[in-house]
PDB file of C-alpha atoms and ligand atoms in Angstrom:
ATOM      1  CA  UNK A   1      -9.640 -44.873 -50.152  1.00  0.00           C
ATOM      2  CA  UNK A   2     -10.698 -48.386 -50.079  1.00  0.00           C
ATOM      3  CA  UNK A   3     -12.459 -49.872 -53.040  1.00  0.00           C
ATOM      4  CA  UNK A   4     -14.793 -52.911 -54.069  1.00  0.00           C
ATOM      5  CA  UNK A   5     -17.171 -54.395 -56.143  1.00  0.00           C
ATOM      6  CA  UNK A   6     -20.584 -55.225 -54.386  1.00  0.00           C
ATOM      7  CA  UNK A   7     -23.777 -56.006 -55.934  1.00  0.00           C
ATOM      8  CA  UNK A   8     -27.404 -56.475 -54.461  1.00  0.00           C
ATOM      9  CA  UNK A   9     -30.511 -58.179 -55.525  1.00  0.00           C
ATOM     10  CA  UNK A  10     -33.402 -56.256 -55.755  1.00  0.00           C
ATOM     11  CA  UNK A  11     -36.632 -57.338 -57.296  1.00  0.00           C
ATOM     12  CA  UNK A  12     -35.473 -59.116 -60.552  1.00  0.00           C
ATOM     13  CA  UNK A  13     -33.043 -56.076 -60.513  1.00  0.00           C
ATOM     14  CA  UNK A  14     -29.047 -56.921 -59.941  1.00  0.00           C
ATOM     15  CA  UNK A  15     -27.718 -53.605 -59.216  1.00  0.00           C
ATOM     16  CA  UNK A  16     -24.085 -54.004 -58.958  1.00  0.00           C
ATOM     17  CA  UNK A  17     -22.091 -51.007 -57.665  1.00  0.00           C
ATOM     18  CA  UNK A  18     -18.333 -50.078 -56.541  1.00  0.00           C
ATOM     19  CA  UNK A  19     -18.063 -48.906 -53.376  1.00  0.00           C
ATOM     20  CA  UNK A  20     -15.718 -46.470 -52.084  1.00  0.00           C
ATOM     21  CA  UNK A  21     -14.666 -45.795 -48.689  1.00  0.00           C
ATOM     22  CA  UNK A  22     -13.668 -42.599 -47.356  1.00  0.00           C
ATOM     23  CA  UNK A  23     -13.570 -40.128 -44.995  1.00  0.00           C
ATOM     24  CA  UNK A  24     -17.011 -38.761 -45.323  1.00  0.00           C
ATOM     25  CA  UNK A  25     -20.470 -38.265 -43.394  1.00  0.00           C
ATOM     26  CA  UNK A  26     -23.044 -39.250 -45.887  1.00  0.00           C
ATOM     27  CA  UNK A  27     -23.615 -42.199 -48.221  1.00  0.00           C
ATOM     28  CA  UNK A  28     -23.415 -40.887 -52.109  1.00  0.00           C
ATOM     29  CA  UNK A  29     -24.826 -42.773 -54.751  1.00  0.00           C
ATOM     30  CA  UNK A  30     -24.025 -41.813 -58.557  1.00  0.00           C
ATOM     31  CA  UNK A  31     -24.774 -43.258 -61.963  1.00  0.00           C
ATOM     32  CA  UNK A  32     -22.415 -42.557 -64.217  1.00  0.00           C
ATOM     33  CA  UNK A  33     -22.916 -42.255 -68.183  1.00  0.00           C
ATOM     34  CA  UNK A  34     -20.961 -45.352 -68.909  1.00  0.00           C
ATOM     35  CA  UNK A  35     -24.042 -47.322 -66.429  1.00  0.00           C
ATOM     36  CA  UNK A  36     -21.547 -47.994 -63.720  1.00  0.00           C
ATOM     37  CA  UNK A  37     -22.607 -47.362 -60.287  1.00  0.00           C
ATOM     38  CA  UNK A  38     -20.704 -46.070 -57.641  1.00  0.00           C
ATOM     39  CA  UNK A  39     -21.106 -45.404 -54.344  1.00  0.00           C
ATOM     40  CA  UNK A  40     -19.098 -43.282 -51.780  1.00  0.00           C
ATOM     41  CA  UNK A  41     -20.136 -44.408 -47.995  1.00  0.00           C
ATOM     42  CA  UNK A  42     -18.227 -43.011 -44.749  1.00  0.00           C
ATOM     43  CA  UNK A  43     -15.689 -45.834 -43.967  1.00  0.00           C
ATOM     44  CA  UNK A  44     -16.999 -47.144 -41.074  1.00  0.00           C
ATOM     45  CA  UNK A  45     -20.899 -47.486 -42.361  1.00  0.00           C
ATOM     46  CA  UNK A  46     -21.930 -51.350 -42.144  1.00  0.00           C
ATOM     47  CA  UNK A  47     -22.309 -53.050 -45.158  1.00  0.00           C
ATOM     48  CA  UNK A  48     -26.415 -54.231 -44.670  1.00  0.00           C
ATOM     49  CA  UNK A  49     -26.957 -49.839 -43.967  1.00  0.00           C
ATOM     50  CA  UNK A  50     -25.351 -49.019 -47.661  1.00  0.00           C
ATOM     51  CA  UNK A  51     -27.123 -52.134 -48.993  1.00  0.00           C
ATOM     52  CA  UNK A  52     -30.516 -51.195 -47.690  1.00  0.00           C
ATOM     53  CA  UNK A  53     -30.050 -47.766 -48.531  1.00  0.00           C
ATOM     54  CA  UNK A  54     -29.287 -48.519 -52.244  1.00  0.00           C
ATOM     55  CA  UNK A  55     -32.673 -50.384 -52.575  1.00  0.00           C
ATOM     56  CA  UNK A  56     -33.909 -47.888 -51.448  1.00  0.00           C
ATOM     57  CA  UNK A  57     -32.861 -46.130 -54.437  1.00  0.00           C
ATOM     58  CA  UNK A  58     -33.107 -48.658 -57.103  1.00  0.00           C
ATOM     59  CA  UNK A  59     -35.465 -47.146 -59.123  1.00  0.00           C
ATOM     60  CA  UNK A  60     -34.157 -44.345 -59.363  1.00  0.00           C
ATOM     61  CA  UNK A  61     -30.841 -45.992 -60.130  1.00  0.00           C
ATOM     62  CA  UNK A  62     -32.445 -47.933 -63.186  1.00  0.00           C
ATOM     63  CA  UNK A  63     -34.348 -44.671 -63.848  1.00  0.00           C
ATOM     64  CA  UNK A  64     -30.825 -42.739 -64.560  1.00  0.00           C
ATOM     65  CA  UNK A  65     -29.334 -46.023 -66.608  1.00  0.00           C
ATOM     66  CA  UNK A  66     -32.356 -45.826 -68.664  1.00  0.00           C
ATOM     67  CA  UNK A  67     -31.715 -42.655 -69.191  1.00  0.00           C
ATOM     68  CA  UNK A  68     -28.038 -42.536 -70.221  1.00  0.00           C
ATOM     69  CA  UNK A  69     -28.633 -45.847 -72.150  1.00  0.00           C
ATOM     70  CA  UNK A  70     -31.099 -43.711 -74.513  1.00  0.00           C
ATOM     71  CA  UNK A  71     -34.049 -45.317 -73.393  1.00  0.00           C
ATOM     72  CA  UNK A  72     -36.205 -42.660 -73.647  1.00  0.00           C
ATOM     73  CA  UNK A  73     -35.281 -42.063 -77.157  1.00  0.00           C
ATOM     74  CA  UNK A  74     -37.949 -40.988 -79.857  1.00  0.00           C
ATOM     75  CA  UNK A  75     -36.846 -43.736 -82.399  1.00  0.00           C
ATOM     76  CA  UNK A  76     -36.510 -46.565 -80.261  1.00  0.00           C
ATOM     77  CA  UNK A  77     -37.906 -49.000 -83.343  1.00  0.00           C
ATOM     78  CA  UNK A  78     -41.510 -49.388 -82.623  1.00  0.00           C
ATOM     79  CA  UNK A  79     -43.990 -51.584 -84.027  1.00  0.00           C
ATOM     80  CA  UNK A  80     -47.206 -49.626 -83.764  1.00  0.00           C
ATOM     81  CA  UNK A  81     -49.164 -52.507 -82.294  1.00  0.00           C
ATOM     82  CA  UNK A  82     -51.597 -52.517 -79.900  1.00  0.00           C
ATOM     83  CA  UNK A  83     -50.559 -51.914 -76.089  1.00  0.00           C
ATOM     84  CA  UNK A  84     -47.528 -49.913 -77.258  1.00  0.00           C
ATOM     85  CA  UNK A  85     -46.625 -46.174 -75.706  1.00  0.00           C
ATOM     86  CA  UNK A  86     -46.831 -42.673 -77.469  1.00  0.00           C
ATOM     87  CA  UNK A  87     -46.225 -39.881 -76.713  1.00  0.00           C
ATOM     88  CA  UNK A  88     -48.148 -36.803 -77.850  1.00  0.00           C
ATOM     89  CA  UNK A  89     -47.685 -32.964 -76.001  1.00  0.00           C
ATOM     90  CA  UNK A  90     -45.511 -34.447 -73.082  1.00  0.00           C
ATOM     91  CA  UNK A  91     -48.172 -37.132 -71.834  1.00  0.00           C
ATOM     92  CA  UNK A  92     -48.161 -41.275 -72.811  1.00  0.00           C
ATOM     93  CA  UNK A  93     -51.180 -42.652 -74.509  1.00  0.00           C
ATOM     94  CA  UNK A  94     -51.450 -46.635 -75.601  1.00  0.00           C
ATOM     95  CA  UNK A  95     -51.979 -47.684 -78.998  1.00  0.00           C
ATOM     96  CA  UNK A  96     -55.102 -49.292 -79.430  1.00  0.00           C
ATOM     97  CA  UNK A  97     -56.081 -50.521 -83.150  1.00  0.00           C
ATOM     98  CA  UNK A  98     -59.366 -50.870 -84.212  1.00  0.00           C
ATOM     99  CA  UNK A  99     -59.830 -53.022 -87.297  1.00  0.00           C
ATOM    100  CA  UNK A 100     -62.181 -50.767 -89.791  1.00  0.00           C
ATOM    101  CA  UNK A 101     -62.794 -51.474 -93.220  1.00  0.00           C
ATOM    102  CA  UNK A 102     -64.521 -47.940 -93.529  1.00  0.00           C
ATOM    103  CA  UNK A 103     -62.964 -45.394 -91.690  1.00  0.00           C
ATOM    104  CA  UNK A 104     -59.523 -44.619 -91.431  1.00  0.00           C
ATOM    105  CA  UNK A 105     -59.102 -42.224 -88.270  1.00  0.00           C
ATOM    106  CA  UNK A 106     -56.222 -41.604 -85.636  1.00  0.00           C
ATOM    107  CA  UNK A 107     -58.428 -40.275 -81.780  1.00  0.00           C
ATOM    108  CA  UNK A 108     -57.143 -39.755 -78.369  1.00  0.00           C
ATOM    109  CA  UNK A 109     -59.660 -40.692 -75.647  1.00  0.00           C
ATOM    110  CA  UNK A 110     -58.936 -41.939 -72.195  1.00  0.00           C
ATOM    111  CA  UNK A 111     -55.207 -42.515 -72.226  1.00  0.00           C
ATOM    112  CA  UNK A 112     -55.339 -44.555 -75.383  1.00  0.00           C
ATOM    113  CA  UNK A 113     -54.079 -43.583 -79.073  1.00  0.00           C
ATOM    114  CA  UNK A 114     -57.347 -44.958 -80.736  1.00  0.00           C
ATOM    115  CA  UNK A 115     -56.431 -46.384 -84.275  1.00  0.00           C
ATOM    116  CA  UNK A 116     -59.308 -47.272 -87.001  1.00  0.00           C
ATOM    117  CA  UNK A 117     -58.266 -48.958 -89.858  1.00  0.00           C
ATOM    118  CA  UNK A 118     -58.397 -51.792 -92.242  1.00  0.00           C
ATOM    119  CA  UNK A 119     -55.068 -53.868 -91.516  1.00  0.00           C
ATOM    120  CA  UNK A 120     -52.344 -52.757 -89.367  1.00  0.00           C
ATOM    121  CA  UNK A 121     -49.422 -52.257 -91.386  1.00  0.00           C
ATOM    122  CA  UNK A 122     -51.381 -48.651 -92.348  1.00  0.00           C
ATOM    123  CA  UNK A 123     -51.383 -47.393 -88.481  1.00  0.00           C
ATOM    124  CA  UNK A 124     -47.717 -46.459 -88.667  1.00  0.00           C
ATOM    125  CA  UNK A 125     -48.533 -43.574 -91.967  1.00  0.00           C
ATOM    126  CA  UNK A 126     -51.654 -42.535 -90.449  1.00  0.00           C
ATOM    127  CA  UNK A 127     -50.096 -41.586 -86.850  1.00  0.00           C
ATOM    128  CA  UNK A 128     -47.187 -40.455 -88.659  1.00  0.00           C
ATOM    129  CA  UNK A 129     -49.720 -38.063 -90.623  1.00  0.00           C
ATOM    130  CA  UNK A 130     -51.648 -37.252 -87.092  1.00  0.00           C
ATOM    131  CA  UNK A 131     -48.583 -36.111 -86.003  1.00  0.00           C
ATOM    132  CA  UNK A 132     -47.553 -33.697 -88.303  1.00  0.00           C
ATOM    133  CA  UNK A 133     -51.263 -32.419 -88.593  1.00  0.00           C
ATOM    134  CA  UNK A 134     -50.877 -31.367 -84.855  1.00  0.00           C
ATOM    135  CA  UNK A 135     -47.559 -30.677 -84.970  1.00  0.00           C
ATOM    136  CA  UNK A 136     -48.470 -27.884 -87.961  1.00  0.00           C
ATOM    137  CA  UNK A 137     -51.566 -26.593 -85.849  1.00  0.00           C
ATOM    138  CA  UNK A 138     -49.618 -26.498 -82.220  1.00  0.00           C
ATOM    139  CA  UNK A 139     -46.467 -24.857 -83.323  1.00  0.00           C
ATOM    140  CA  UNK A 140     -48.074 -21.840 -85.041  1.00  0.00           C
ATOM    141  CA  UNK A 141     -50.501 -21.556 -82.418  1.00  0.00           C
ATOM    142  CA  UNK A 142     -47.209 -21.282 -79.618  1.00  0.00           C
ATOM    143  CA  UNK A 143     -45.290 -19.083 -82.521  1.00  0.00           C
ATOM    144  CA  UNK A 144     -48.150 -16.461 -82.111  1.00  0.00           C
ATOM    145  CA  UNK A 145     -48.139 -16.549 -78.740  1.00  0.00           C
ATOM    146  CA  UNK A 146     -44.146 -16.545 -78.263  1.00  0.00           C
ATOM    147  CA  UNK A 147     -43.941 -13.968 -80.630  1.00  0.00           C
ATOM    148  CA  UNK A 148     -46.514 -11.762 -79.054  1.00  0.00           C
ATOM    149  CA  UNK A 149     -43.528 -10.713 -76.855  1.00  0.00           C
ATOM    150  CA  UNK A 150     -40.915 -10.094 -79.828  1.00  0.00           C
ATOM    151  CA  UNK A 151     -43.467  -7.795 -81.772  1.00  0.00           C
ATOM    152  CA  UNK A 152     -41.801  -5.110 -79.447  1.00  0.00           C
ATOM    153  CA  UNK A 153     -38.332  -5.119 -81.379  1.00  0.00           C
ATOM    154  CA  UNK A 154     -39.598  -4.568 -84.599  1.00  0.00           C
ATOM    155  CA  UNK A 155     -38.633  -7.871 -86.364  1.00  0.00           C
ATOM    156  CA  UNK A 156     -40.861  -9.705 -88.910  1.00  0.00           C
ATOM    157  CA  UNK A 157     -42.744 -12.727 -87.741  1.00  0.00           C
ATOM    158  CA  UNK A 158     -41.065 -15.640 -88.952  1.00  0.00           C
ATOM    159  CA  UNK A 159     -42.564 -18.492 -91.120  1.00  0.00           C
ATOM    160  CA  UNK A 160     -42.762 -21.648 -89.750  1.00  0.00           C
ATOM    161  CA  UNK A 161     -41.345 -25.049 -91.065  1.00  0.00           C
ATOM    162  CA  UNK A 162     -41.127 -28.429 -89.651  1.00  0.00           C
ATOM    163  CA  UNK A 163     -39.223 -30.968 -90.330  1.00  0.00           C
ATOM    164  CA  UNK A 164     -37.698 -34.555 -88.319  1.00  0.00           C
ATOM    165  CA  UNK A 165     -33.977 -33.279 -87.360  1.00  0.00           C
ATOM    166  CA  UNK A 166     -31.854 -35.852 -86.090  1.00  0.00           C
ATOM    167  CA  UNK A 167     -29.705 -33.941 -83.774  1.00  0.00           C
ATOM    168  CA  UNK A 168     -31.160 -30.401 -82.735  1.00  0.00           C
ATOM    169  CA  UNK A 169     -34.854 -29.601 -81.396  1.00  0.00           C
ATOM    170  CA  UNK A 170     -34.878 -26.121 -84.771  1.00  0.00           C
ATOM    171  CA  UNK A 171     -33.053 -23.665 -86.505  1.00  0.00           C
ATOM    172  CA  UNK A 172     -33.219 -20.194 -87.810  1.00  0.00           C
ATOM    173  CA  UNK A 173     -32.941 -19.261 -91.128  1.00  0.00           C
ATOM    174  CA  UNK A 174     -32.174 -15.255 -90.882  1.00  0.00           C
ATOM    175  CA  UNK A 175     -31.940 -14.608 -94.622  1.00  0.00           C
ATOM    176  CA  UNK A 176     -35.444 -16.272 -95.405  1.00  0.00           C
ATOM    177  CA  UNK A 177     -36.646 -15.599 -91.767  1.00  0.00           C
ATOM    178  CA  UNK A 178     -37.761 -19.179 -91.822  1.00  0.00           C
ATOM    179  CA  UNK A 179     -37.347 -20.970 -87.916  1.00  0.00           C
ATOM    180  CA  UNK A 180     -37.622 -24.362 -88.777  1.00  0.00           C
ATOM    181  CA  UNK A 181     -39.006 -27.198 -85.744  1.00  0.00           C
ATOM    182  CA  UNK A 182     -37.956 -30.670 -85.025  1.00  0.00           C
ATOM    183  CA  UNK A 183     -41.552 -32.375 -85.851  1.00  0.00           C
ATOM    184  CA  UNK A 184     -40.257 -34.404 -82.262  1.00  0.00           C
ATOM    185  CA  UNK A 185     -41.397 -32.432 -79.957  1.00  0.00           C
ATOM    186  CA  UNK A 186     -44.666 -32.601 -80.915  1.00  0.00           C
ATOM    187  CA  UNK A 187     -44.171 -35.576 -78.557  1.00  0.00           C
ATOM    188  CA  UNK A 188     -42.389 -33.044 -76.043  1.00  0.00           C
ATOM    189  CA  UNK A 189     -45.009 -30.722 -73.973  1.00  0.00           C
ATOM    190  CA  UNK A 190     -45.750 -26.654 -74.848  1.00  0.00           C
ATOM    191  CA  UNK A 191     -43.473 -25.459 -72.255  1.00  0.00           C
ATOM    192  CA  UNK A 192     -40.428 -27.728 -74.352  1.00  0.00           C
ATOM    193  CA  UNK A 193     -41.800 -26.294 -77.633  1.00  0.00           C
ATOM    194  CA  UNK A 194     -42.239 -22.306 -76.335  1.00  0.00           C
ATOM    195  CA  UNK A 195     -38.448 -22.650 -74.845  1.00  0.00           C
ATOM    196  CA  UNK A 196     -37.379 -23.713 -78.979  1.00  0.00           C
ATOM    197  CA  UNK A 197     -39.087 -20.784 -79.941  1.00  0.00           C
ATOM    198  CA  UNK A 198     -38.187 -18.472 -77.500  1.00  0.00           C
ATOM    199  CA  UNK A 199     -34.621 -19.338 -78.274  1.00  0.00           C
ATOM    200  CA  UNK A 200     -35.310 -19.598 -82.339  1.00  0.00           C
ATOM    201  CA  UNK A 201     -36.495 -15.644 -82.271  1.00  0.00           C
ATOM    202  CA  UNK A 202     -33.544 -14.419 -80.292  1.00  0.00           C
ATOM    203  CA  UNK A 203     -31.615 -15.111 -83.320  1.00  0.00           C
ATOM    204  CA  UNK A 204     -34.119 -12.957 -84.913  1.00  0.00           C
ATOM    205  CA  UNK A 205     -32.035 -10.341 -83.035  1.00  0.00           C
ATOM    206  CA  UNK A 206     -28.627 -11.921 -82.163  1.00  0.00           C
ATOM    207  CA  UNK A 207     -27.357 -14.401 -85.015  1.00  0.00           C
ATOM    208  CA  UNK A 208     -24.905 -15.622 -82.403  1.00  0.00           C
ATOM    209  CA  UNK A 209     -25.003 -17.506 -79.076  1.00  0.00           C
ATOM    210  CA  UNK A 210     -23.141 -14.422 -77.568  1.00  0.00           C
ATOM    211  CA  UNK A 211     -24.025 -12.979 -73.852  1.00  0.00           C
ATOM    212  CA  UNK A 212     -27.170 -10.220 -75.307  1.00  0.00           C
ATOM    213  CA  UNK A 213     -28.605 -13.284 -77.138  1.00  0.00           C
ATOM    214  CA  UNK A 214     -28.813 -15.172 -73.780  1.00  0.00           C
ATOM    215  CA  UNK A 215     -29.731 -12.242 -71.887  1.00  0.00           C
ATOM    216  CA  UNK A 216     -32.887 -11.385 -74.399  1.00  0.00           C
ATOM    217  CA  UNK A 217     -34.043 -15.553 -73.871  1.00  0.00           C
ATOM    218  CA  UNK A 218     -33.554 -15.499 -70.254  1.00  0.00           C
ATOM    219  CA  UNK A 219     -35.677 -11.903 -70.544  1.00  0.00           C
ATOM    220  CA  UNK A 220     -38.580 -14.151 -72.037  1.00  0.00           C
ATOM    221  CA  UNK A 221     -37.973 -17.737 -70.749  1.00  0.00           C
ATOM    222  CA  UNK A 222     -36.063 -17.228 -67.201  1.00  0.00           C
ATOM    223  CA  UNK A 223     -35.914 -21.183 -66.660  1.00  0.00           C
ATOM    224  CA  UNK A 224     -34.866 -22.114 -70.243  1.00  0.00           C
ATOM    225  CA  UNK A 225     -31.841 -23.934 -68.385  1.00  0.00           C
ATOM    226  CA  UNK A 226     -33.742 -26.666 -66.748  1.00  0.00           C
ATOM    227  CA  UNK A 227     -36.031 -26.758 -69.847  1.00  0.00           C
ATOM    228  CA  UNK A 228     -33.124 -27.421 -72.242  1.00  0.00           C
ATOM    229  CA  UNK A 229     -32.040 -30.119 -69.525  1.00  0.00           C
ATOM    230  CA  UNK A 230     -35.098 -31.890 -69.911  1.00  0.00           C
ATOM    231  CA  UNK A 231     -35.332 -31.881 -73.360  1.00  0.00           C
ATOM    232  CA  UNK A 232     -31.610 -33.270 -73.562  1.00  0.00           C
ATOM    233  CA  UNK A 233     -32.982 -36.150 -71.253  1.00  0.00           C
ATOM    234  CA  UNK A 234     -35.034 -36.969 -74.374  1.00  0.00           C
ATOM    235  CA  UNK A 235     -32.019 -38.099 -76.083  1.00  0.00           C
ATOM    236  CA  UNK A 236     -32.153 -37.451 -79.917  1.00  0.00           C
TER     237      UNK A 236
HETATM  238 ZN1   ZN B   1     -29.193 -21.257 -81.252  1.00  0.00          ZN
END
């Protein structure tokens, strides 16, 4: 195994990578969590082919250090200024402030987060408020519907709370029957926010992550795997 330390330019990008050599057909290219790059090409593979393959790939190599570096985290300090992304059910809309001595009103038209209202230091409280307006109508709405297929075993339909968690998407309280929701994923899409409820309600049934738990979610939401990888990509 021969190893170095290579870099390329691409764009205003430096992508700098270690390279390993071995005794292998295909060029590999991996991001790990700590950022690093590192790249497995067969040993005799000319240095230009691995470097134009990479480039290749450099999005989707910034793409992946975004990701581990948290980028795509809820909080990541915004300003609520004009021009700035939100998210709302899964999809980005701009922030677009309106200055309205009248009305004070949060819309969504076009792709744009339109926000009336006298000076901008109030735009932050009234999205915050939007939010948990839509949050409260969009998560009952998906409990009724989730729970349409738990009516079957008998169990009480829970009541619904949200609140901003800091490290899990919702709980289940079984003695008040309460399953409380990450006000978050709001900003997630329905399938994201069905696959939290879907799981919340099997503890209706099975307090415990134990193997009929995960058998009754899979029953009800067969790719809940690849949904609870996305939502981890979201970073809490
Ligand atoms: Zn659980």
């Amino acid at each position: 195994m021969i190893c170095s330390q290579e870099k390329i330019e691409y764009g205003k990008q430096t992508i700098k990578f270690d390279l390993v050599r071995e005794s292998r057909k295909t060029l590999s290219i991996n991001v790990l969590p700590s950022l690093n790059v590192q790249v497995k090409a067969p040993i005799e593979q000319p240095l230009e082919k691995i470097f134009a393959k990479i480039k290749t790939r450099a999005k989707w190599i910034s793409k992946q250090q975004q990701f581990f570096n948290g980028k795509f985290h809820f909080d990541y300090f915004p300003k609520f200024i004009s021009g700035e992304t939100h998210l709302y059910l899964g999809k980005q809309y701009r922030l677009k402030n309106i200055i309205d001595k009248k009305t004070k009103s949060v819309k969504l038209k076009n792709g744009y987060f339109i926000i009336s209202c006298s000076n901008n230091l109030e735009i932050e409280n009234l999205l915050k408020n939007w939010y948990k307006e839509k949050a409260s109508q969009v998560f009952e709405q998906q409990l009724d519907f989730c729970f349409k297929d738990f009516r079957k075993y008998g169990i009480k339909k829970p009541l619904l709370k949200i609140r901003k968690f800091k490290k899990r998407w919702g709980s289940y309280n079984k003695s008040k029957n309460i399953i409380t929701l990450n006000i978050d994923l709001i900003k997630t899409n329905k399938i994201c926010i069905n696959y939290v409820l879907y799981h919340e309600l099997s503890h209706c049934l099975y307090y415990n992550h134990n193997t009929q738990f995960y058998e009754l979610l899979e029953k009800h939401c067969k790719n809940w795997k690849s949904i609870k990888n996305k939502l981890e990509g979201y970073n809490l």
